Amino acid sequence: MTDPDDLLLSDAERLHALTALGDHYAAGRLDDPEFHSRSGDIAAARTLGQLRGSFSDLPDGVPLTSVDGMIVQSATATGGELVRTSSSSPAASDPDRELQDLRKRGRTVETLDGLVLGATLVAFLVLQFVVGWDYAWIVWPSLVLTLGVPRAILQFTDSDEELYEELKESDDEARKERLRAATERIRELGDGRETRD
């Protein structure tokens, strides 16, 4: 029986591996030189085993596997992010941990804001139209208080909120740039693959 590492790759399988690498790049796990080097190696790979080095230090490993002598896709991507995410390094510096904590608290506050707004709207509609209470509008001023509670509990100040919004914007821009570069590189490598014998 053929060693799984010696199974030959199709162009579609190489493209799947390039796409998975692009997701890692977009997630910030690889810098530009690493992505360009690894994507070139993947485009040139002829066998499943030749992909291992490009994915050995990435979550989920090689996005292809061998099952009963056939190559099948494994680690899939969703919305540009790999399904599993790597945990933060214990050696991360204090500023990194502080930024991670700020991002976590910011996401939690955003989620709670959505829940509070939704609950307030439902309460208003029920009181106004189901119960017929003329003073249903009173729920809207109480929104100021209810939106402040999660911020107080999580110690999420106005300056934290400003910084979180800046971080979100910066992260979004960096991710868009990495996705654009990954798409261009995959297209570039795809064009070169079509002319290969």
Coordinates of N, CA, C and O in Angstrom, one line a residue:
M1 N 0.8 -1.2 0.0 CA 0.0 0.0 0.0 C 0.9 1.3 0.0 O 1.9 1.3 0.7
T2 N 0.5 2.3 -0.7 CA 1.2 3.5 -0.8 C 1.3 4.3 0.5 O 0.2 4.4 1.2
D3 N 2.4 4.8 0.8 CA 2.6 5.6 2.0 C 1.7 6.9 1.8 O 1.8 7.5 0.7
P4 N 0.9 7.3 2.8 CA 0.0 8.5 2.6 C 0.8 9.7 2.2 O 0.3 10.5 1.4
D5 N 2.0 9.8 2.7 CA 2.8 11.0 2.4 C 3.3 11.1 0.9 O 3.6 12.1 0.4
D6 N 3.2 9.9 0.3 CA 3.6 9.8 -1.2 C 2.5 10.0 -2.1 O 2.7 10.0 -3.3
L7 N 1.3 10.2 -1.6 CA 0.1 10.4 -2.5 C 0.3 11.8 -3.2 O 0.6 12.8 -2.6
L8 N 0.0 11.7 -4.5 CA 0.2 12.9 -5.4 C -1.0 13.9 -5.2 O -2.2 13.4 -5.1
L9 N -0.7 15.2 -5.2 CA -1.7 16.2 -5.0 C -2.3 16.7 -6.3 O -1.6 16.8 -7.3
S10 N -3.6 17.0 -6.3 CA -4.2 17.6 -7.5 C -4.1 19.1 -7.3 O -3.8 19.6 -6.2
D11 N -4.4 19.8 -8.4 CA -4.4 21.3 -8.3 C -5.4 21.8 -7.3 O -5.2 22.7 -6.6
A12 N -6.6 21.1 -7.3 CA -7.7 21.5 -6.3 C -7.2 21.3 -4.9 O -7.5 22.2 -4.0
E13 N -6.5 20.3 -4.6 CA -6.0 20.0 -3.3 C -4.9 21.0 -2.9 O -4.9 21.5 -1.7
R14 N -4.0 21.4 -3.8 CA -3.0 22.4 -3.6 C -3.7 23.8 -3.3 O -3.4 24.5 -2.4
L15 N -4.8 24.1 -4.1 CA -5.5 25.3 -3.9 C -6.2 25.3 -2.5 O -6.2 26.4 -1.8
H16 N -6.7 24.2 -2.0 CA -7.3 24.1 -0.7 C -6.3 24.4 0.4 O -6.5 25.1 1.3
A17 N -5.1 23.8 0.2 CA -4.0 24.1 1.1 C -3.6 25.5 1.1 O -3.3 26.1 2.2
L18 N -3.5 26.2 -0.1 CA -3.2 27.6 -0.2 C -4.2 28.4 0.5 O -3.9 29.4 1.2
T19 N -5.5 28.1 0.3 CA -6.6 28.8 1.0 C -6.5 28.7 2.5 O -6.6 29.7 3.2
A20 N -6.2 27.5 3.0 CA -6.0 27.4 4.5 C -4.8 28.2 5.0 O -4.9 28.8 6.0
L21 N -3.7 28.2 4.2 CA -2.6 29.0 4.6 C -3.0 30.5 4.6 O -2.6 31.3 5.5
G22 N -3.7 30.9 3.6 CA -4.2 32.3 3.5 C -5.0 32.7 4.7 O -5.0 33.8 5.2
D23 N -5.8 31.7 5.2 CA -6.6 32.0 6.4 C -5.7 32.2 7.6 O -6.0 33.1 8.5
H24 N -4.7 31.4 7.7 CA -3.7 31.6 8.8 C -3.0 33.0 8.7 O -2.8 33.7 9.7
Y25 N -2.7 33.3 7.5 CA -2.0 34.6 7.3 C -3.0 35.8 7.6 O -2.6 36.7 8.3
A26 N -4.3 35.6 7.2 CA -5.3 36.7 7.5 C -5.5 36.8 9.0 O -5.8 37.8 9.5
A27 N -5.4 35.7 9.7 CA -5.6 35.7 11.2 C -4.3 36.2 11.9 O -4.4 36.4 13.1
G28 N -3.3 36.5 11.2 CA -2.1 37.1 11.8 C -1.0 36.1 12.3 O -0.1 36.5 13.0
R29 N -1.2 34.9 12.0 CA -0.2 33.9 12.5 C 1.1 33.9 11.7 O 2.1 33.4 12.1
L30 N 1.0 34.4 10.5 CA 2.2 34.4 9.6 C 2.5 35.9 9.2 O 1.5 36.6 8.9
D31 N 3.7 36.2 9.1 CA 4.0 37.6 8.5 C 4.2 37.4 7.0 O 4.1 36.3 6.4
D32 N 4.4 38.5 6.3 CA 4.5 38.5 4.9 C 5.6 37.6 4.3 O 5.2 36.7 3.4
P33 N 6.8 37.6 4.8 CA 7.8 36.7 4.2 C 7.5 35.2 4.5 O 7.7 34.4 3.6
E34 N 6.9 34.9 5.7 CA 6.6 33.5 5.9 C 5.5 33.1 5.0 O 5.5 32.0 4.4
F35 N 4.5 33.9 4.8 CA 3.4 33.6 3.9 C 3.8 33.3 2.5 O 3.5 32.4 1.8
H36 N 4.7 34.3 2.0 CA 5.2 34.1 0.6 C 6.0 32.9 0.4 O 5.9 32.2 -0.6
S37 N 6.9 32.6 1.4 CA 7.7 31.4 1.3 C 6.9 30.1 1.4 O 7.0 29.3 0.5
R38 N 6.0 30.1 2.3 CA 5.2 28.8 2.5 C 4.2 28.6 1.3 O 4.0 27.5 0.9
S39 N 3.6 29.7 0.8 CA 2.7 29.6 -0.3 C 3.4 29.1 -1.5 O 2.9 28.3 -2.3
G40 N 4.7 29.6 -1.7 CA 5.5 29.1 -2.8 C 5.8 27.6 -2.7 O 5.7 26.8 -3.7
D41 N 6.1 27.2 -1.5 CA 6.4 25.7 -1.2 C 5.1 24.9 -1.5 O 5.2 23.8 -2.0
I42 N 3.9 25.4 -1.1 CA 2.7 24.6 -1.3 C 2.4 24.5 -2.8 O 2.0 23.5 -3.3
A43 N 2.6 25.6 -3.5 CA 2.3 25.6 -4.9 C 3.2 24.6 -5.7 O 2.8 24.0 -6.7
A44 N 4.4 24.5 -5.2 CA 5.4 23.5 -5.8 C 5.2 22.1 -5.3 O 5.8 21.2 -5.9
A45 N 4.5 21.9 -4.2 CA 4.4 20.6 -3.6 C 3.8 19.6 -4.6 O 2.8 19.9 -5.2
R46 N 4.3 18.4 -4.6 CA 3.8 17.3 -5.5 C 3.0 16.3 -4.7 O 2.1 15.6 -5.2
T47 N 3.4 16.1 -3.4 CA 2.9 15.0 -2.6 C 2.3 15.6 -1.3 O 2.7 16.7 -0.9
L48 N 1.5 14.8 -0.6 CA 0.9 15.2 0.6 C 2.0 15.5 1.7 O 1.9 16.4 2.4
G49 N 3.0 14.6 1.7 CA 4.1 14.8 2.7 C 4.8 16.1 2.5 O 5.3 16.6 3.5
Q50 N 4.9 16.6 1.3 CA 5.6 17.9 1.1 C 4.9 19.1 1.6 O 5.5 20.1 1.8
L51 N 3.6 18.9 2.0 CA 2.9 20.0 2.6 C 3.2 20.1 4.1 O 2.9 21.2 4.7
R52 N 3.7 19.1 4.8 CA 3.8 19.0 6.2 C 4.6 20.2 6.8 O 4.2 20.8 7.8
G53 N 5.7 20.5 6.2 CA 6.6 21.5 6.7 C 5.9 22.9 6.7 O 6.2 23.7 7.6
S54 N 5.1 23.2 5.8 CA 4.4 24.5 5.7 C 3.3 24.6 6.8 O 2.9 25.8 7.1
F55 N 2.8 23.5 7.3 CA 1.8 23.6 8.3 C 2.2 23.1 9.7 O 1.3 23.0 10.6
S56 N 3.4 22.6 9.9 CA 3.8 21.9 11.1 C 3.6 22.7 12.4 O 3.3 22.2 13.4
D57 N 3.7 24.1 12.3 CA 3.6 24.9 13.5 C 2.3 25.7 13.6 O 2.1 26.6 14.3
L58 N 1.3 25.3 12.7 CA 0.0 26.0 12.6 C -1.1 25.1 13.2 O -1.0 23.9 13.1
P59 N -2.1 25.8 13.9 CA -3.2 25.0 14.4 C -3.8 24.1 13.3 O -4.0 24.5 12.2
D60 N -4.2 22.9 13.7 CA -4.9 22.0 12.8 C -4.0 21.3 11.8 O -4.4 20.4 11.1
G61 N -2.7 21.7 11.7 CA -1.8 21.0 10.8 C -2.2 21.1 9.4 O -2.9 22.1 8.9
V62 N -1.8 20.1 8.6 CA -2.1 20.1 7.1 C -3.6 20.0 6.9 O -4.3 19.1 7.5
P63 N -4.2 20.8 6.1 CA -5.6 20.8 5.9 C -6.1 19.7 4.9 O -7.2 19.8 4.4
L64 N -5.3 18.7 4.7 CA -5.6 17.6 3.9 C -5.1 16.3 4.7 O -4.1 16.4 5.4
T65 N -5.8 15.2 4.5 CA -5.4 14.0 5.1 C -5.7 12.8 4.2 O -6.4 13.0 3.2
S66 N -5.1 11.7 4.5 CA -5.3 10.5 3.7 C -6.3 9.6 4.4 O -6.2 9.3 5.6
V67 N -7.3 9.1 3.7 CA -8.3 8.2 4.2 C -8.5 7.1 3.1 O -8.9 7.4 2.0
D68 N -8.1 5.9 3.5 CA -8.2 4.7 2.6 C -7.6 5.0 1.2 O -8.1 4.7 0.2
G69 N -6.4 5.6 1.3 CA -5.6 5.8 0.1 C -6.1 7.0 -0.8 O -5.6 7.1 -1.9
M70 N -7.0 7.8 -0.2 CA -7.4 9.0 -1.0 C -7.1 10.2 -0.1 O -7.1 10.2 1.1
I71 N -6.9 11.3 -0.8 CA -6.7 12.6 -0.1 C -8.0 13.3 0.1 O -8.8 13.4 -0.9
V72 N -8.3 13.7 1.3 CA -9.6 14.4 1.6 C -9.2 15.7 2.4 O -8.2 15.8 3.0
Q73 N -10.1 16.7 2.2 CA -9.9 18.0 2.9 C -10.3 17.8 4.3 O -11.3 17.1 4.7
S74 N -9.5 18.4 5.2 CA -9.8 18.4 6.6 C -10.1 19.8 7.2 O -11.1 20.3 6.9
A75 N -9.1 20.4 7.9 CA -9.3 21.7 8.5 C -9.9 22.7 7.6 O -9.2 23.1 6.7
T76 N -11.2 23.0 7.8 CA -11.8 23.9 6.9 C -11.9 25.3 7.5 O -11.7 25.5 8.7
A77 N -12.1 26.3 6.7 CA -12.1 27.7 7.2 C -13.5 28.2 7.1 O -14.3 27.8 6.3
T78 N -13.8 29.2 8.0 CA -15.1 29.8 8.1 C -14.9 31.3 8.1 O -14.3 31.8 9.1
G79 N -15.4 32.0 7.1 CA -15.3 33.5 7.2 C -13.9 34.0 7.4 O -13.7 35.0 8.0
G80 N -12.9 33.3 6.8 CA -11.5 33.8 6.8 C -10.8 33.5 8.1 O -9.7 33.7 8.3
E81 N -11.5 32.8 9.0 CA -10.9 32.4 10.3 C -10.9 30.9 10.4 O -11.9 30.3 10.0
L82 N -9.8 30.3 10.8 CA -9.9 28.8 11.1 C -10.8 28.5 12.2 O -11.0 29.3 13.1
V83 N -11.5 27.4 12.1 CA -12.5 27.0 13.1 C -11.8 27.0 14.5 O -12.4 27.5 15.5
R84 N -10.7 26.4 14.7 CA -10.0 26.3 16.0 C -9.0 27.5 16.0 O -8.4 27.8 15.0
T85 N -8.9 28.1 17.2 CA -7.9 29.2 17.3 C -6.9 28.8 18.3 O -7.2 28.1 19.2
S86 N -5.6 29.3 18.1 CA -4.6 28.9 19.0 C -4.7 29.7 20.3 O -5.2 30.9 20.2
S87 N -4.3 29.1 21.4 CA -4.4 29.9 22.6 C -3.3 30.9 22.7 O -2.2 30.7 22.0
S88 N -3.4 31.9 23.5 CA -2.4 32.9 23.6 C -1.2 32.3 24.3 O -1.3 31.4 25.2
S89 N 0.0 32.8 23.9 CA 1.2 32.3 24.5 C 1.4 32.7 25.9 O 1.1 33.8 26.3
P90 N 1.8 31.8 26.8 CA 2.0 32.1 28.2 C 3.1 33.1 28.3 O 3.2 33.8 29.3
A91 N 4.0 33.2 27.3 CA 5.1 34.2 27.4 C 4.7 35.6 26.9 O 5.5 36.4 26.7
A92 N 3.4 35.7 26.6 CA 3.0 37.0 26.1 C 3.3 38.1 27.1 O 3.2 37.9 28.3
S93 N 3.7 39.3 26.6 CA 4.1 40.4 27.5 C 2.8 41.0 28.1 O 1.7 40.8 27.7
D94 N 3.0 41.7 29.2 CA 1.9 42.4 29.9 C 1.1 43.3 29.0 O -0.1 43.2 29.1
P95 N 1.7 44.1 28.1 CA 0.9 44.9 27.2 C 0.0 44.1 26.3 O -1.1 44.4 26.0
D96 N 0.6 42.9 25.8 CA -0.2 42.1 25.0 C -1.4 41.5 25.8 O -2.5 41.4 25.2
R97 N -1.2 41.1 27.0 CA -2.2 40.5 27.8 C -3.3 41.6 28.1 O -4.5 41.3 28.1
E98 N -2.8 42.8 28.3 CA -3.7 43.9 28.6 C -4.6 44.2 27.4 O -5.8 44.4 27.5
L99 N -4.0 44.1 26.2 CA -4.8 44.4 25.0 C -5.8 43.2 24.7 O -6.9 43.4 24.3
Q100 N -5.4 42.0 25.0 CA -6.2 40.8 24.8 C -7.4 41.0 25.8 O -8.6 40.7 25.5
D101 N -7.1 41.4 27.1 CA -8.2 41.6 28.0 C -9.2 42.6 27.6 O -10.4 42.5 27.7
L102 N -8.6 43.7 27.1 CA -9.5 44.8 26.6 C -10.4 44.4 25.5 O -11.6 44.7 25.4
R103 N -9.8 43.6 24.5 CA -10.6 43.1 23.4 C -11.7 42.2 24.0 O -12.9 42.2 23.5
K104 N -11.4 41.3 24.9 CA -12.4 40.4 25.5 C -13.5 41.1 26.2 O -14.7 40.9 26.0
R105 N -13.1 42.1 27.0 CA -14.1 42.9 27.7 C -15.0 43.7 26.7 O -16.2 43.8 26.9
G106 N -14.3 44.2 25.7 CA -15.1 45.0 24.7 C -16.1 44.1 23.9 O -17.2 44.6 23.7
R107 N -15.7 42.9 23.5 CA -16.6 42.0 22.9 C -17.8 41.7 23.8 O -18.9 41.6 23.4
T108 N -17.5 41.4 25.1 CA -18.5 41.1 26.0 C -19.5 42.2 26.2 O -20.7 42.0 26.2
V109 N -19.0 43.5 26.3 CA -19.8 44.7 26.4 C -20.7 44.8 25.2 O -21.9 45.1 25.3
E110 N -20.1 44.6 24.0 CA -20.9 44.7 22.8 C -22.0 43.7 22.7 O -23.2 44.0 22.4
T111 N -21.8 42.5 23.2 CA -22.8 41.4 23.2 C -23.9 41.8 24.2 O -25.1 41.7 23.9
L112 N -23.5 42.3 25.4 CA -24.5 42.6 26.4 C -25.3 43.8 25.9 O -26.5 43.9 26.2
D113 N -24.7 44.8 25.2 CA -25.4 46.0 24.7 C -26.5 45.5 23.8 O -27.6 46.0 23.8
G114 N -26.2 44.5 22.9 CA -27.2 44.0 22.0 C -28.3 43.4 22.7 O -29.5 43.6 22.3
L115 N -28.0 42.6 23.7 CA -29.0 41.9 24.5 C -29.9 42.9 25.2 O -31.2 42.8 25.3
V116 N -29.3 43.9 25.8 CA -30.1 45.0 26.6 C -31.0 45.7 25.6 O -32.1 46.0 25.9
L117 N -30.4 46.1 24.5 CA -31.3 46.9 23.5 C -32.4 46.0 23.0 O -33.6 46.5 22.9
G118 N -32.2 44.8 22.7 CA -33.2 43.9 22.3 C -34.3 43.7 23.4 O -35.5 43.7 23.1
A119 N -33.9 43.5 24.6 CA -34.8 43.3 25.7 C -35.6 44.5 25.9 O -36.8 44.4 26.2
T120 N -35.0 45.7 25.8 CA -35.7 46.9 26.0 C -36.8 47.2 25.0 O -37.9 47.6 25.3
L121 N -36.4 46.9 23.7 CA -37.4 47.0 22.6 C -38.6 46.1 22.8 O -39.7 46.5 22.7
V122 N -38.3 44.8 23.2 CA -39.3 43.8 23.4 C -40.2 44.3 24.6 O -41.5 44.3 24.5
A123 N -39.6 44.8 25.6 CA -40.4 45.3 26.8 C -41.3 46.4 26.4 O -42.5 46.5 26.8
F124 N -40.7 47.4 25.6 CA -41.5 48.5 25.1 C -42.7 48.1 24.3 O -43.9 48.5 24.5
L125 N -42.5 47.2 23.3 CA -43.5 46.7 22.5 C -44.6 45.9 23.2 O -45.8 46.1 23.0
V126 N -44.2 45.1 24.2 CA -45.2 44.4 25.0 C -46.0 45.3 25.8 O -47.2 45.2 25.8
L127 N -45.3 46.2 26.5 CA -46.1 47.2 27.4 C -47.0 48.1 26.6 O -48.1 48.4 27.0
Q128 N -46.5 48.6 25.4 CA -47.3 49.5 24.6 C -48.4 48.9 23.9 O -49.6 49.4 24.0
F129 N -48.2 47.7 23.2 CA -49.2 47.2 22.4 C -50.0 46.0 22.9 O -51.1 45.8 22.6
V130 N -49.3 45.2 23.8 CA -50.0 44.1 24.4 C -50.8 44.5 25.6 O -52.0 44.2 25.8
V131 N -50.1 45.1 26.5 CA -50.6 45.5 27.8 C -51.5 46.8 27.6 O -52.4 47.1 28.3
G132 N -51.1 47.7 26.7 CA -51.7 48.9 26.5 C -51.4 50.0 27.5 O -52.2 50.9 27.7
W133 N -50.2 49.9 28.1 CA -49.8 50.9 29.1 C -49.3 52.1 28.4 O -48.5 52.1 27.6
D134 N -49.9 53.3 28.8 CA -49.6 54.6 28.2 C -48.2 55.1 28.5 O -47.7 55.9 27.8
Y135 N -47.6 54.5 29.6 CA -46.3 55.0 30.0 C -45.2 54.0 29.6 O -44.1 54.0 30.2
A136 N -45.4 53.3 28.6 CA -44.4 52.3 28.1 C -43.1 53.0 27.7 O -42.0 52.4 27.8
W137 N -43.2 54.2 27.3 CA -41.9 55.0 26.9 C -40.9 55.0 28.0 O -39.7 55.3 27.8
I138 N -41.3 54.8 29.3 CA -40.4 54.9 30.4 C -39.2 53.9 30.3 O -38.2 54.1 30.9
V139 N -39.4 52.8 29.5 CA -38.3 51.9 29.4 C -37.1 52.5 28.7 O -35.9 52.1 28.9
W140 N -37.3 53.5 27.8 CA -36.2 54.0 27.1 C -35.2 54.9 27.9 O -34.0 54.7 27.8
P141 N -35.7 55.7 28.8 CA -34.7 56.4 29.7 C -33.9 55.4 30.6 O -32.8 55.7 31.0
S142 N -34.6 54.3 31.0 CA -33.9 53.3 31.8 C -32.8 52.6 31.1 O -31.9 52.0 31.7
L143 N -32.8 52.8 29.8 CA -31.7 52.2 29.0 C -30.3 52.7 29.4 O -29.3 52.0 29.3
V144 N -30.2 54.0 29.7 CA -29.0 54.6 30.1 C -28.4 53.8 31.3 O -27.2 53.5 31.3
L145 N -29.2 53.5 32.3 CA -28.8 52.8 33.4 C -28.4 51.3 33.1 O -27.4 50.8 33.5
T146 N -29.3 50.6 32.3 CA -29.1 49.2 32.0 C -27.8 49.0 31.1 O -27.1 48.0 31.3
L147 N -27.6 50.0 30.3 CA -26.3 49.9 29.4 C -25.1 50.1 30.3 O -24.0 49.7 30.0
G148 N -25.2 50.9 31.4 CA -24.1 51.2 32.2 C -23.7 50.1 33.1 O -22.5 50.0 33.6
V149 N -24.6 49.2 33.4 CA -24.3 48.1 34.4 C -23.2 47.2 33.9 O -22.3 46.9 34.7
P150 N -23.3 46.6 32.7 CA -22.2 45.8 32.2 C -20.8 46.5 32.2 O -19.8 45.9 32.6
R151 N -20.8 47.8 31.9 CA -19.6 48.5 31.9 C -19.0 48.7 33.3 O -17.8 48.6 33.5
A152 N -19.9 48.9 34.2 CA -19.4 49.0 35.6 C -18.9 47.7 36.1 O -17.8 47.6 36.8
I153 N -19.6 46.6 35.9 CA -19.2 45.3 36.3 C -17.8 44.9 35.7 O -16.9 44.4 36.4
L154 N -17.7 45.2 34.4 CA -16.5 44.8 33.7 C -15.4 45.9 33.8 O -14.3 45.7 33.2
Q155 N -15.6 47.0 34.5 CA -14.7 48.1 34.6 C -14.3 48.6 33.2 O -13.1 48.7 33.0
F156 N -15.2 48.8 32.4 CA -15.0 49.2 31.0 C -15.3 50.7 30.9 O -16.4 51.1 30.7
T157 N -14.3 51.5 31.0 CA -14.4 53.0 31.0 C -14.6 53.6 29.6 O -14.5 52.9 28.6
D158 N -14.9 54.8 29.6 CA -15.0 55.5 28.3 C -13.7 55.5 27.5 O -13.8 55.3 26.3
S159 N -12.6 55.6 28.2 CA -11.3 55.6 27.5 C -11.1 54.2 27.0 O -10.5 54.0 25.9
D160 N -11.5 53.1 27.8 CA -11.4 51.8 27.3 C -12.2 51.6 26.0 O -11.8 50.9 25.1
E161 N -13.4 52.1 26.0 CA -14.3 52.0 24.9 C -13.7 52.7 23.6 O -13.7 52.1 22.5
E162 N -13.1 53.8 23.8 CA -12.4 54.5 22.7 C -11.3 53.7 22.1 O -11.1 53.5 20.9
L163 N -10.5 53.2 23.1 CA -9.3 52.4 22.7 C -9.8 51.1 22.0 O -9.2 50.7 21.0
Y164 N -10.8 50.5 22.5 CA -11.4 49.2 21.9 C -11.8 49.5 20.5 O -11.6 48.7 19.6
E165 N -12.5 50.6 20.3 CA -13.0 51.0 18.9 C -11.8 51.2 18.0 O -11.8 50.7 16.8
E166 N -10.8 51.8 18.4 CA -9.6 52.0 17.6 C -8.9 50.7 17.3 O -8.4 50.5 16.2
L167 N -8.8 49.8 18.3 CA -8.2 48.5 18.1 C -9.1 47.7 17.1 O -8.5 47.0 16.2
K168 N -10.4 47.7 17.2 CA -11.2 47.0 16.2 C -11.0 47.5 14.8 O -10.9 46.8 13.9
E169 N -10.9 48.8 14.7 CA -10.7 49.4 13.3 C -9.4 49.0 12.8 O -9.2 48.6 11.6
S170 N -8.3 49.1 13.6 CA -7.0 48.7 13.2 C -6.9 47.2 12.9 O -6.3 46.8 11.8
D171 N -7.5 46.4 13.7 CA -7.6 44.9 13.4 C -8.3 44.7 12.1 O -7.8 43.8 11.3
D172 N -9.4 45.3 11.8 CA -10.2 45.1 10.6 C -9.4 45.5 9.4 O -9.3 44.8 8.4
E173 N -8.7 46.7 9.5 CA -7.8 47.1 8.4 C -6.7 46.2 8.1 O -6.4 45.8 6.9
A174 N -6.0 45.7 9.2 CA -4.9 44.7 9.0 C -5.4 43.4 8.4 O -4.8 42.9 7.5
R175 N -6.6 43.0 8.9 CA -7.1 41.7 8.3 C -7.5 41.9 6.9 O -7.2 41.0 6.1
K176 N -8.1 43.0 6.5 CA -8.5 43.2 5.1 C -7.2 43.2 4.2 O -7.2 42.6 3.1
E177 N -6.2 43.9 4.7 CA -4.9 43.9 3.9 C -4.3 42.5 3.8 O -3.9 42.1 2.7
R178 N -4.3 41.7 4.9 CA -3.8 40.4 4.8 C -4.6 39.5 3.8 O -4.1 38.7 3.1
L179 N -6.0 39.6 3.9 CA -6.8 38.9 3.0 C -6.6 39.3 1.6 O -6.5 38.4 0.7
R180 N -6.4 40.6 1.3 CA -6.2 41.0 -0.1 C -4.8 40.4 -0.6 O -4.8 39.9 -1.7
A181 N -3.8 40.5 0.3 CA -2.5 40.0 -0.1 C -2.5 38.5 -0.3 O -1.9 37.9 -1.2
A182 N -3.3 37.8 0.6 CA -3.4 36.3 0.4 C -4.1 35.9 -0.9 O -3.7 35.0 -1.6
T183 N -5.2 36.7 -1.2 CA -5.9 36.4 -2.4 C -5.1 36.7 -3.7 O -5.1 35.9 -4.6
E184 N -4.3 37.8 -3.6 CA -3.4 38.1 -4.8 C -2.4 37.0 -4.9 O -2.1 36.6 -6.0
R185 N -1.8 36.5 -3.8 CA -0.7 35.5 -3.9 C -1.3 34.2 -4.4 O -0.7 33.5 -5.2
I186 N -2.5 33.8 -3.9 CA -3.1 32.6 -4.4 C -3.4 32.7 -5.9 O -3.2 31.7 -6.6
R187 N -3.9 33.8 -6.3 CA -4.2 34.0 -7.7 C -2.9 34.0 -8.5 O -2.9 33.3 -9.6
E188 N -1.9 34.6 -8.0 CA -0.6 34.6 -8.7 C -0.1 33.2 -8.8 O 0.4 32.7 -9.9
L189 N -0.1 32.4 -7.7 CA 0.3 31.0 -7.8 C -0.6 30.1 -8.6 O -0.1 29.2 -9.3
G190 N -1.9 30.4 -8.6 CA -2.8 29.7 -9.5 C -2.5 29.9 -10.9 O -2.5 28.9 -11.7
D191 N -2.2 31.1 -11.3 CA -1.9 31.4 -12.7 C -0.6 30.7 -13.2 O -0.6 30.1 -14.3
G192 N 0.4 30.6 -12.3 CA 1.6 29.9 -12.6 C 1.4 28.4 -12.7 O 2.0 27.7 -13.5
R193 N 0.5 27.9 -11.9 CA 0.2 26.4 -11.9 C -0.5 26.0 -13.2 O -0.2 24.8 -13.6
E194 N -1.3 26.8 -13.8 CA -2.0 26.4 -15.0 C -1.0 26.2 -16.2 O -1.3 25.4 -17.1
T195 N 0.2 26.8 -16.1 CA 1.2 26.7 -17.2 C 2.1 25.5 -17.0 O 2.9 25.2 -17.8
R196 N 2.0 24.9 -15.8 CA 3.0 23.8 -15.4 C 2.6 22.5 -16.2 O 1.5 22.3 -16.5
D197 N 3.6 21.7 -16.5 CA 3.4 20.5 -17.2 C 2.7 19.5 -16.4 O 3.0 19.3 -15.2

